[in-house]
Amino acid sequence: MSSLSRELVFLILQFLDEEKFKETVHKLEQESGFFFNMKYFEDQVQAGEWEEVERYLSGFTKVEDNRYSMKIFFEIRKQKYLEALDRQDRPKAVDILVKDLRVFASFNEDLFKEITQLLTLDNFRQNEQLSKYGDTKSARNIMLVELKKLIEANPLFRDKLALPAFKASRLRTLINQSLNWQHQLCKNPRPNPDIKTLFIDHTCASSNGTRVPPPTNSPLNGPVPRPGVFSPLGGHGPFQPVVSPPPSAIAGWMSSNNPSMPHGVAPPPPGLVQPPSSIAFLKHPRTPTGGPGMDYQTADSEHLMKRLRAGQPDEVSFSGSNHQSNIYSPDDLPKFVVRNLSQGSNVMSMDFHPQQQTILLVGTNVGDISIWEVGSRERLALKTFKVWEISACSMPFQTTLVKDATISVNRCVWGPDGSILGVAFSKHIVQIYTYNPAGELRQHLEIDAHIGGVNDIAFAHPNKQLCIVTCGDDKTIKVWDAVGGRRLYTFEGHEAPVYSVCPHYKENIQFIFSTAIDGKIKAWLYDSLGSRVDYDAPGLWCTTMAYSADGTRLFSCGTSKEGESHLVEWNESEGAIKRSYSGFRKRSLGVVQFDTTRNRFLAAGDEFQIKFWDMDNTNILTYTDGDGGLPASPRLRFNKEGSLLAVTTSENGIKILANTDGQRMLRMLETRAFDGARGLSEAVNVKPTITNVSTSMSPILERSDRIQQPMSLGNLGNMESSRVAEVKPRILDTTDKIKSSKFPDIVDSSQLKTLKLPDPLAASKIVRLIYTNSGLSVLALASNAVHKLWKWQRNERNPSGKSSASSVPQLWQPPNGALMSNDLNDAKPSEDPVACIALSKNDSYVMSASGGKVSLFNMMTFKVMTTFMPPPPAATYLAFHPQDNNIIAIGMEDSTVQIYNVRVDEVKTKLKGHLKRISGLAFSQSLNILVSSGADAQLCIWSIDGWEKKKSRPIQALPGHPTPLTGETKVQFHNNQSHLLVVHETQIAIYDATLECLRSWYPRDLLSSPISSAIFSCDGHLIFTGFCDGAVGVFDVETLSLRSRIAPSAYISPSMTSNGNGNGSAFPVVIAAHPSDPNQFALGMNDGAVHVIEPMDGETKWGGSMSQDNNNGSGAAALGSIPSSSALNNSQPSETPSR
């Protein structure tokens, strides 16, 4: 629908509302999908009109559209279900469960089971998560708060929550002005004409040939426009006659219908916004309809039309001089580096998802494709190249593969709605995948498309049929049915390999532009009549073409064989270059790539930079080098909103640049909390993170999708608490001698905030300790294999409900009083088991072991979901693969690392390189490596791709210390994913990714006892370190200088200075860092106690106030980094898995 038609709908909505056609107003809102009336939606929800609520929503979104939509529908249907249960209407509740809620079972089977179990309760409030459910009215109001947040965050509702600003009765005013204008066009206008109908144009009957002055008012009570007050109709655009283009026009071949075309060419598919046309000759002359609001080109006005300038489009044009200016400023361009992604091989093509603004598709020179969630830096999918069915491929292709098996991605692109994607390879084939809301890629079509390379691929919609358009080295363009892969058209006529294709449409005409490496541009209709134009592109070599986002302006960018680059805008009506943009290097070092955004800006990669132009100005607007590291001609791609820009790097990576909106969007995705005041409020988007299968292990720990949490009965996760603000990571690679400095020595409890967590259970040494990812709870694993979970409640002193040393939590247990206990190794009852633990991203499940089988627990019920990997050997460490949570790296007691696939219950490979048991594992997603450490004090690097060992070395010993060292060694990656914290009883050290020690600290002076545990703070600025005498040191990461020393007396009461067994002083066995508060940490003690510690209220950081830290110049603030999902999970090296 054109922009004017869309505005007309808004005017009609206003008219209907003013005339009190209430039901019709909301019907048009729903059917058009242009304006979401939040007030009407709220009224329907509060009235419990659930059918109307879903019917109204259906005009704007569907359940499966995205995670926000899925959660909106889930909340509504869940409320309807609970109300039926509350009325004791069991048949209705069962009907809702089966018909409405069953759809969510495929995304979280466990949740559906728990919802079903509510039917067995006399009162569903017996479920702890629903115990605070009030009456129906209050429950609906609480749900509305949640729904409004979800709707406002849902990109499908963007720009649909408010009507455009225009005056009251605007439609009446326009009709009135139209009638007045018609009256002025009358040959014999009468004073005060009696206009009785709008169905035909107004004319005045002739009156003795004398011209009478125009009327003073109109039937609709509007002022009469004076001649000259209105611009000519050409200035308004919509009602102009169409003039045929000159024969040389690029699109002149479209100006007349082609009788040979089968049934003509269909208009664009529903759902695609039709842009206003910028070239008149793509419009066919219209037969006047006589409708007063549509076309007034009657014989009565013909004499005036002759005076108007010809060739204007019959819609408002935004091209050329009419293009609005100063809508955006250079500050709207994405120029700030916010993410660095390591692809691992040279990136050849990128494309952002058309709806999900942070999902990036990437193809490489080794044939791999990846899908990245750039917000979390998570690689959602990775497909290495393989031919799906070699027997179905042509013999030339099979012969080519035998001679040379190397293959590259030439282009990868999303389909129009993001549910399908296509990949064009450097040899013969294209592969088409389907993509579902859970982030899964499934094979759809493999087509042996061209002889030689397939140079480009695109999607088009001719004849209301989704098609794939390809071009290749065989000099042809081909169109394929996207459902079955049947070839529909073959376009021949190029005399050189075809380099690129650009399908497009203008109103009801669909066509394809193509470019070849001889510089020829051709255009094709979906018929068999050959090309309609033949023009030369500037540079006469590799050229790509693209339209602006609104489809009104055509650009091309190319590079000649001599290295001269050309970025131009085309005048389609004349088949000529309208403007050429300057600012390129005289001899570019590669083929320049470009992209358009916001209907306003152009960007191209050249001279190791990204250069930007305003579309209406040929001079370069600005540029950025992306903080360095770009290739000579970087590839680039904007997301649909223009808020993010993906740029390739010279080190096989991708940089994500953002403007202010992009930075805000990433922060929103990381920090948005759905603050529902009751349970059953977790976001829905992915398949169940864990499912319980009684006979065999099916998927249990799948990837959590795109910065949201799967649904759970309890609101265990608050996403806002699990993210921190973005600061660019940096570690200084300096080996300068660290100077000693003054530091606060905290010896009394009055100098900090400390809380010993209440625990009526039998005391047993805490061997593992982690915060939940939400920051709302602390989970401990004791040496007796019992888990203990403390939860903080929202109250006046702690309104956020996050863990705090100022508020006492509850030691939580399910209503049945069950304990969450691990399986023990009966063969070694007298030994302290080596424990390990890993928590799911949504805090719903925990996987742990205490010398026996690995157990998987439901955190809401404490029930064992399944067990696996029985000893011997026993598991000693767990870490999730960062790209696939079905793959777990399990450190073993026998010194191996087993790569275990949960989905198929199978050990894929065993990594051997250590001499003693594994004590630490850490993944670096950006470097595609796994680092392992063991009780042999060795470090090993393993490649994630093939699991081969890349390097190993012992940790560096203190000078004069006997070597080699032994003893448990733990590892954790810094937020920047390239520097490693190594913890041993003799040292804490920072290593780089090549296992070179950059700096280290050894116990001395007041901190001379062996180190028991250490961990990065969540922002990566600090290292919290525990010692075997009970002291805690807080170190600066950049220099490893001591910021604070906390004596045992500061947090342990005198009566507790020795442990319960009388075996000496209590000390922290393990430290956990809060996931969002960089200055809070928890200590798990050898006497079974757990302490939460924070600075005093007057101190914002350990070792000084914020104002003092800001004066340090190159202090720890320079090191900050937002923890990615993987970084956050790595933030607890001895307890939580890497993700």
mmCIF file of C-alpha atoms in Angstrom, residues 699-964:
data_model
loop_
_atom_site.group_PDB
_atom_site.id
_atom_site.type_symbol
_atom_site.label_atom_id
_atom_site.label_comp_id
_atom_site.label_asym_id
_atom_site.label_seq_id
_atom_site.Cartn_x
_atom_site.Cartn_y
_atom_site.Cartn_z
ATOM 1 C CA PRO A 699 17.479 -32.306 23.905
ATOM 2 C CA ILE A 700 17.926 -31.040 27.396
ATOM 3 C CA LEU A 701 20.019 -27.946 27.374
ATOM 4 C CA GLU A 702 19.328 -26.122 24.164
ATOM 5 C CA ARG A 703 20.514 -22.647 23.359
ATOM 6 C CA SER A 704 18.488 -19.899 24.908
ATOM 7 C CA ASP A 705 17.321 -17.577 22.202
ATOM 8 C CA ARG A 706 18.122 -13.930 21.663
ATOM 9 C CA ILE A 707 18.310 -12.321 25.034
ATOM 10 C CA GLN A 708 15.155 -13.725 26.462
ATOM 11 C CA GLN A 709 14.277 -16.464 28.837
ATOM 12 C CA PRO A 710 12.005 -19.413 28.177
ATOM 13 C CA MET A 711 8.735 -19.521 30.085
ATOM 14 C CA SER A 712 8.735 -20.860 33.599
ATOM 15 C CA LEU A 713 6.113 -21.109 36.299
ATOM 16 C CA GLY A 714 8.195 -18.990 38.601
ATOM 17 C CA ASN A 715 9.636 -15.630 37.806
ATOM 18 C CA LEU A 716 13.115 -16.878 38.537
ATOM 19 C CA GLY A 717 14.853 -14.584 36.058
ATOM 20 C CA ASN A 718 15.060 -10.847 35.835
ATOM 21 C CA MET A 719 16.942 -10.102 32.647
ATOM 22 C CA GLU A 720 17.716 -6.578 33.727
ATOM 23 C CA SER A 721 19.754 -7.857 36.606
ATOM 24 C CA SER A 722 21.912 -10.071 34.441
ATOM 25 C CA ARG A 723 23.397 -7.389 32.254
ATOM 26 C CA VAL A 724 25.567 -4.345 32.792
ATOM 27 C CA ALA A 725 26.341 -1.258 30.761
ATOM 28 C CA GLU A 726 28.524 -1.386 27.688
ATOM 29 C CA VAL A 727 32.124 -0.294 28.002
ATOM 30 C CA LYS A 728 34.756 -1.153 25.460
ATOM 31 C CA PRO A 729 37.024 -3.936 26.812
ATOM 32 C CA ARG A 730 40.723 -3.402 27.071
ATOM 33 C CA ILE A 731 43.578 -5.160 28.817
ATOM 34 C CA LEU A 732 46.950 -3.534 28.754
ATOM 35 C CA ASP A 733 49.575 -5.939 27.522
ATOM 36 C CA THR A 734 52.237 -4.606 29.813
ATOM 37 C CA THR A 735 54.815 -6.509 31.745
ATOM 38 C CA ASP A 736 56.049 -3.543 33.717
ATOM 39 C CA LYS A 737 56.831 -4.189 37.318
ATOM 40 C CA ILE A 738 53.752 -3.591 39.389
ATOM 41 C CA LYS A 739 54.219 -0.841 41.900
ATOM 42 C CA SER A 740 52.790 -1.247 45.361
ATOM 43 C CA SER A 741 50.175 1.258 46.428
ATOM 44 C CA LYS A 742 48.143 2.068 49.478
ATOM 45 C CA PHE A 743 44.963 0.063 49.900
ATOM 46 C CA PRO A 744 42.186 -0.020 52.481
ATOM 47 C CA ASP A 745 42.694 -2.769 55.043
ATOM 48 C CA ILE A 746 39.212 -3.772 56.185
ATOM 49 C CA VAL A 747 39.370 -5.470 59.558
ATOM 50 C CA ASP A 748 36.007 -4.678 61.151
ATOM 51 C CA SER A 749 32.421 -5.412 60.163
ATOM 52 C CA SER A 750 31.641 -1.698 60.400
ATOM 53 C CA GLN A 751 33.791 -1.130 57.303
ATOM 54 C CA LEU A 752 31.633 -3.181 54.937
ATOM 55 C CA LYS A 753 28.214 -4.769 54.568
ATOM 56 C CA THR A 754 28.182 -8.482 55.231
ATOM 57 C CA LEU A 755 25.437 -11.027 55.681
ATOM 58 C CA LYS A 756 25.676 -14.646 56.743
ATOM 59 C CA LEU A 757 22.888 -16.507 55.004
ATOM 60 C CA PRO A 758 20.471 -18.355 57.316
ATOM 61 C CA ASP A 759 20.840 -22.129 57.234
ATOM 62 C CA PRO A 760 19.023 -24.498 59.594
ATOM 63 C CA LEU A 761 20.330 -27.559 57.750
ATOM 64 C CA ALA A 762 23.333 -29.546 58.860
ATOM 65 C CA ALA A 763 26.565 -27.674 58.159
ATOM 66 C CA SER A 764 28.822 -29.120 55.488
ATOM 67 C CA LYS A 765 31.678 -27.558 53.561
ATOM 68 C CA ILE A 766 30.557 -25.452 50.605
ATOM 69 C CA VAL A 767 32.396 -26.744 47.558
ATOM 70 C CA ARG A 768 30.569 -24.887 44.763
ATOM 71 C CA LEU A 769 28.751 -21.562 44.836
ATOM 72 C CA ILE A 770 26.992 -19.565 42.115
ATOM 73 C CA TYR A 771 24.548 -16.730 41.730
ATOM 74 C CA THR A 772 21.566 -17.348 39.509
ATOM 75 C CA ASN A 773 21.813 -15.402 36.280
ATOM 76 C CA SER A 774 18.997 -13.135 37.424
ATOM 77 C CA GLY A 775 20.904 -12.101 40.541
ATOM 78 C CA LEU A 776 17.866 -12.962 42.685
ATOM 79 C CA SER A 777 19.267 -16.080 44.335
ATOM 80 C CA VAL A 778 22.420 -17.862 45.470
ATOM 81 C CA LEU A 779 22.895 -21.595 44.955
ATOM 82 C CA ALA A 780 25.429 -23.579 46.970
ATOM 83 C CA LEU A 781 26.548 -27.190 46.681
ATOM 84 C CA ALA A 782 27.910 -28.718 49.873
ATOM 85 C CA SER A 783 30.347 -31.569 50.265
ATOM 86 C CA ASN A 784 27.483 -33.823 51.409
ATOM 87 C CA ALA A 785 26.019 -33.431 47.875
ATOM 88 C CA VAL A 786 23.072 -31.269 49.049
ATOM 89 C CA HIS A 787 22.175 -28.089 47.174
ATOM 90 C CA LYS A 788 20.986 -25.018 49.070
ATOM 91 C CA LEU A 789 19.090 -22.197 47.388
ATOM 92 C CA TRP A 790 18.598 -18.784 49.005
ATOM 93 C CA LYS A 791 16.044 -16.416 47.475
ATOM 94 C CA TRP A 792 15.641 -12.726 48.197
ATOM 95 C CA GLN A 793 12.152 -11.271 48.367
ATOM 96 C CA ARG A 794 10.982 -7.855 47.211
ATOM 97 C CA ASN A 795 10.327 -5.552 50.152
ATOM 98 C CA GLU A 796 10.747 -1.920 51.154
ATOM 99 C CA ARG A 797 14.424 -2.365 51.917
ATOM 100 C CA ASN A 798 15.020 -4.380 48.758
ATOM 101 C CA PRO A 799 12.503 -3.280 46.104
ATOM 102 C CA SER A 800 14.386 -4.998 43.268
ATOM 103 C CA GLY A 801 14.388 -8.388 44.951
ATOM 104 C CA LYS A 802 18.043 -8.877 44.028
ATOM 105 C CA SER A 803 20.595 -10.406 46.345
ATOM 106 C CA SER A 804 21.802 -7.935 48.928
ATOM 107 C CA ALA A 805 23.762 -7.898 52.137
ATOM 108 C CA SER A 806 21.106 -5.557 53.564
ATOM 109 C CA SER A 807 18.189 -7.964 53.261
ATOM 110 C CA VAL A 808 17.944 -11.481 54.673
ATOM 111 C CA PRO A 809 16.865 -14.117 52.121
ATOM 112 C CA GLN A 810 14.980 -17.349 52.705
ATOM 113 C CA LEU A 811 16.493 -20.785 52.382
ATOM 114 C CA TRP A 812 14.018 -21.998 49.809
ATOM 115 C CA GLN A 813 12.535 -25.453 49.473
ATOM 116 C CA PRO A 814 9.527 -26.704 47.486
ATOM 117 C CA PRO A 815 6.293 -27.279 49.430
ATOM 118 C CA ASN A 816 7.022 -30.997 49.764
ATOM 119 C CA GLY A 817 10.239 -30.198 51.648
ATOM 120 C CA ALA A 818 12.403 -32.172 49.251
ATOM 121 C CA LEU A 819 16.153 -31.644 49.166
ATOM 122 C CA MET A 820 18.095 -31.403 45.932
ATOM 123 C CA SER A 821 20.835 -33.995 46.455
ATOM 124 C CA ASN A 822 23.392 -35.417 44.050
ATOM 125 C CA ASP A 823 24.266 -39.042 43.563
ATOM 126 C CA LEU A 824 27.386 -39.992 45.541
ATOM 127 C CA ASN A 825 30.097 -42.420 44.553
ATOM 128 C CA ASP A 826 29.542 -45.457 46.756
ATOM 129 C CA ALA A 827 33.007 -46.738 45.900
ATOM 130 C CA LYS A 828 34.690 -43.793 47.670
ATOM 131 C CA PRO A 829 32.470 -42.940 50.654
ATOM 132 C CA SER A 830 35.295 -41.609 52.827
ATOM 133 C CA GLU A 831 36.683 -39.111 50.331
ATOM 134 C CA ASP A 832 35.448 -35.579 49.753
ATOM 135 C CA PRO A 833 33.891 -35.718 46.299
ATOM 136 C CA VAL A 834 35.056 -33.381 43.568
ATOM 137 C CA ALA A 835 31.899 -31.449 42.784
ATOM 138 C CA CYS A 836 30.851 -29.539 39.687
ATOM 139 C CA ILE A 837 27.785 -27.499 38.827
ATOM 140 C CA ALA A 838 26.225 -25.662 35.872
ATOM 141 C CA LEU A 839 23.095 -23.536 35.750
ATOM 142 C CA SER A 840 20.805 -23.031 32.747
ATOM 143 C CA LYS A 841 20.595 -19.541 31.328
ATOM 144 C CA ASN A 842 16.996 -19.060 32.488
ATOM 145 C CA ASP A 843 17.761 -20.350 36.012
ATOM 146 C CA SER A 844 15.194 -23.137 35.657
ATOM 147 C CA TYR A 845 17.548 -26.115 35.686
ATOM 148 C CA VAL A 846 20.813 -27.047 37.293
ATOM 149 C CA MET A 847 23.228 -29.783 36.274
ATOM 150 C CA SER A 848 25.690 -30.981 38.852
ATOM 151 C CA ALA A 849 27.681 -33.916 40.155
ATOM 152 C CA SER A 850 29.342 -34.864 43.445
ATOM 153 C CA GLY A 851 31.488 -37.798 42.474
ATOM 154 C CA GLY A 852 28.595 -39.903 41.185
ATOM 155 C CA LYS A 853 26.307 -39.551 38.204
ATOM 156 C CA VAL A 854 25.648 -36.165 36.689
ATOM 157 C CA SER A 855 22.135 -35.109 37.740
ATOM 158 C CA LEU A 856 19.769 -32.682 36.096
ATOM 159 C CA PHE A 857 17.362 -30.929 38.493
ATOM 160 C CA ASN A 858 14.288 -28.772 38.012
ATOM 161 C CA MET A 859 14.989 -25.663 40.111
ATOM 162 C CA MET A 860 11.288 -25.083 40.789
ATOM 163 C CA THR A 861 10.492 -28.554 42.113
ATOM 164 C CA PHE A 862 13.962 -29.873 43.042
ATOM 165 C CA LYS A 863 13.046 -33.019 41.137
ATOM 166 C CA VAL A 864 15.695 -35.037 39.316
ATOM 167 C CA MET A 865 14.911 -34.823 35.612
ATOM 168 C CA THR A 866 17.552 -37.324 34.527
ATOM 169 C CA THR A 867 21.023 -38.660 35.305
ATOM 170 C CA PHE A 868 23.892 -39.662 33.039
ATOM 171 C CA MET A 869 27.669 -40.313 32.933
ATOM 172 C CA PRO A 870 27.979 -42.740 35.857
ATOM 173 C CA PRO A 871 31.494 -43.169 37.297
ATOM 174 C CA PRO A 872 34.159 -44.229 36.954
ATOM 175 C CA PRO A 873 35.563 -41.873 35.972
ATOM 176 C CA ALA A 874 33.679 -39.175 37.830
ATOM 177 C CA ALA A 875 32.886 -35.769 36.338
ATOM 178 C CA THR A 876 34.931 -32.953 37.875
ATOM 179 C CA TYR A 877 33.936 -29.949 35.746
ATOM 180 C CA LEU A 878 31.076 -28.963 33.401
ATOM 181 C CA ALA A 879 31.014 -26.315 30.667
ATOM 182 C CA PHE A 880 28.485 -25.719 27.923
ATOM 183 C CA HIS A 881 29.562 -25.249 24.322
ATOM 184 C CA PRO A 882 28.971 -21.526 23.553
ATOM 185 C CA GLN A 883 27.222 -22.244 20.250
ATOM 186 C CA ASP A 884 25.221 -25.344 21.141
ATOM 187 C CA ASN A 885 24.010 -26.087 24.647
ATOM 188 C CA ASN A 886 23.390 -29.673 23.623
ATOM 189 C CA ILE A 887 27.166 -30.085 23.634
ATOM 190 C CA ILE A 888 28.833 -30.199 27.037
ATOM 191 C CA ALA A 889 32.531 -30.318 27.789
ATOM 192 C CA ILE A 890 32.945 -32.523 30.850
ATOM 193 C CA GLY A 891 36.215 -32.598 32.711
ATOM 194 C CA MET A 892 36.891 -36.031 34.145
ATOM 195 C CA GLU A 893 38.738 -37.522 37.066
ATOM 196 C CA ASP A 894 40.871 -39.584 34.688
ATOM 197 C CA SER A 895 42.401 -36.358 33.195
ATOM 198 C CA THR A 896 40.372 -36.425 29.965
ATOM 199 C CA VAL A 897 37.863 -33.915 28.683
ATOM 200 C CA GLN A 898 34.830 -35.615 27.182
ATOM 201 C CA ILE A 899 32.777 -33.785 24.564
ATOM 202 C CA TYR A 900 29.305 -35.086 25.269
ATOM 203 C CA ASN A 901 26.198 -34.631 23.097
ATOM 204 C CA VAL A 902 23.190 -34.530 25.374
ATOM 205 C CA ARG A 903 20.684 -34.870 22.555
ATOM 206 C CA VAL A 904 21.925 -38.296 21.470
ATOM 207 C CA ASP A 905 23.462 -39.308 24.814
ATOM 208 C CA GLU A 906 26.834 -39.923 23.257
ATOM 209 C CA VAL A 907 30.447 -38.967 23.888
ATOM 210 C CA LYS A 908 31.626 -37.457 20.615
ATOM 211 C CA THR A 909 35.309 -37.333 21.435
ATOM 212 C CA LYS A 910 37.791 -37.474 24.289
ATOM 213 C CA LEU A 911 40.508 -34.873 24.653
ATOM 214 C CA LYS A 912 43.727 -36.134 26.192
ATOM 215 C CA GLY A 913 46.473 -33.786 27.268
ATOM 216 C CA HIS A 914 46.532 -33.629 31.056
ATOM 217 C CA LEU A 915 48.166 -35.880 33.625
ATOM 218 C CA LYS A 916 45.737 -35.350 36.506
ATOM 219 C CA ARG A 917 42.055 -34.630 36.932
ATOM 220 C CA ILE A 918 40.472 -31.672 35.144
ATOM 221 C CA SER A 919 39.781 -28.731 37.449
ATOM 222 C CA GLY A 920 38.751 -25.985 35.031
ATOM 223 C CA LEU A 921 37.252 -25.389 31.567
ATOM 224 C CA ALA A 922 36.588 -22.110 29.779
ATOM 225 C CA PHE A 923 35.275 -21.452 26.284
ATOM 226 C CA SER A 924 36.101 -18.397 24.205
ATOM 227 C CA GLN A 925 33.388 -18.020 21.606
ATOM 228 C CA SER A 926 35.188 -15.228 19.777
ATOM 229 C CA LEU A 927 38.381 -17.280 19.437
ATOM 230 C CA ASN A 928 36.649 -20.649 18.900
ATOM 231 C CA ILE A 929 38.768 -22.326 21.545
ATOM 232 C CA LEU A 930 38.387 -24.279 24.758
ATOM 233 C CA VAL A 931 40.990 -23.865 27.488
ATOM 234 C CA SER A 932 41.342 -26.646 30.038
ATOM 235 C CA SER A 933 43.272 -26.738 33.282
ATOM 236 C CA GLY A 934 44.010 -29.583 35.639
ATOM 237 C CA ALA A 935 45.430 -30.631 38.954
ATOM 238 C CA ASP A 936 48.724 -31.054 37.066
ATOM 239 C CA ALA A 937 48.903 -27.214 36.770
ATOM 240 C CA GLN A 938 48.848 -27.528 32.978
ATOM 241 C CA LEU A 939 46.936 -25.379 30.520
ATOM 242 C CA CYS A 940 45.741 -26.735 27.173
ATOM 243 C CA ILE A 941 44.082 -24.982 24.225
ATOM 244 C CA TRP A 942 41.693 -26.996 22.055
ATOM 245 C CA SER A 943 40.122 -25.891 18.798
ATOM 246 C CA ILE A 944 36.330 -25.996 18.954
ATOM 247 C CA ASP A 945 36.081 -26.779 15.249
ATOM 248 C CA GLY A 946 37.966 -30.059 15.206
ATOM 249 C CA TRP A 947 38.841 -30.537 18.887
ATOM 250 C CA GLU A 948 42.527 -30.818 18.116
ATOM 251 C CA LYS A 949 45.014 -29.577 20.692
ATOM 252 C CA LYS A 950 46.602 -26.304 19.596
ATOM 253 C CA LYS A 951 48.971 -25.677 22.499
ATOM 254 C CA SER A 952 49.766 -26.677 26.066
ATOM 255 C CA ARG A 953 52.087 -25.438 28.766
ATOM 256 C CA PRO A 954 52.538 -25.543 32.533
ATOM 257 C CA ILE A 955 51.618 -22.420 34.443
ATOM 258 C CA GLN A 956 54.516 -20.118 35.219
ATOM 259 C CA ALA A 957 55.990 -20.700 38.647
ATOM 260 C CA LEU A 958 57.271 -18.073 41.061
ATOM 261 C CA PRO A 959 61.026 -17.553 40.578
ATOM 262 C CA GLY A 960 62.857 -19.845 42.955
ATOM 263 C CA HIS A 961 59.869 -22.114 43.386
ATOM 264 C CA PRO A 962 60.468 -25.763 42.519
ATOM 265 C CA THR A 963 58.998 -26.693 39.181
ATOM 266 C CA PRO A 964 56.866 -28.153 37.844
#
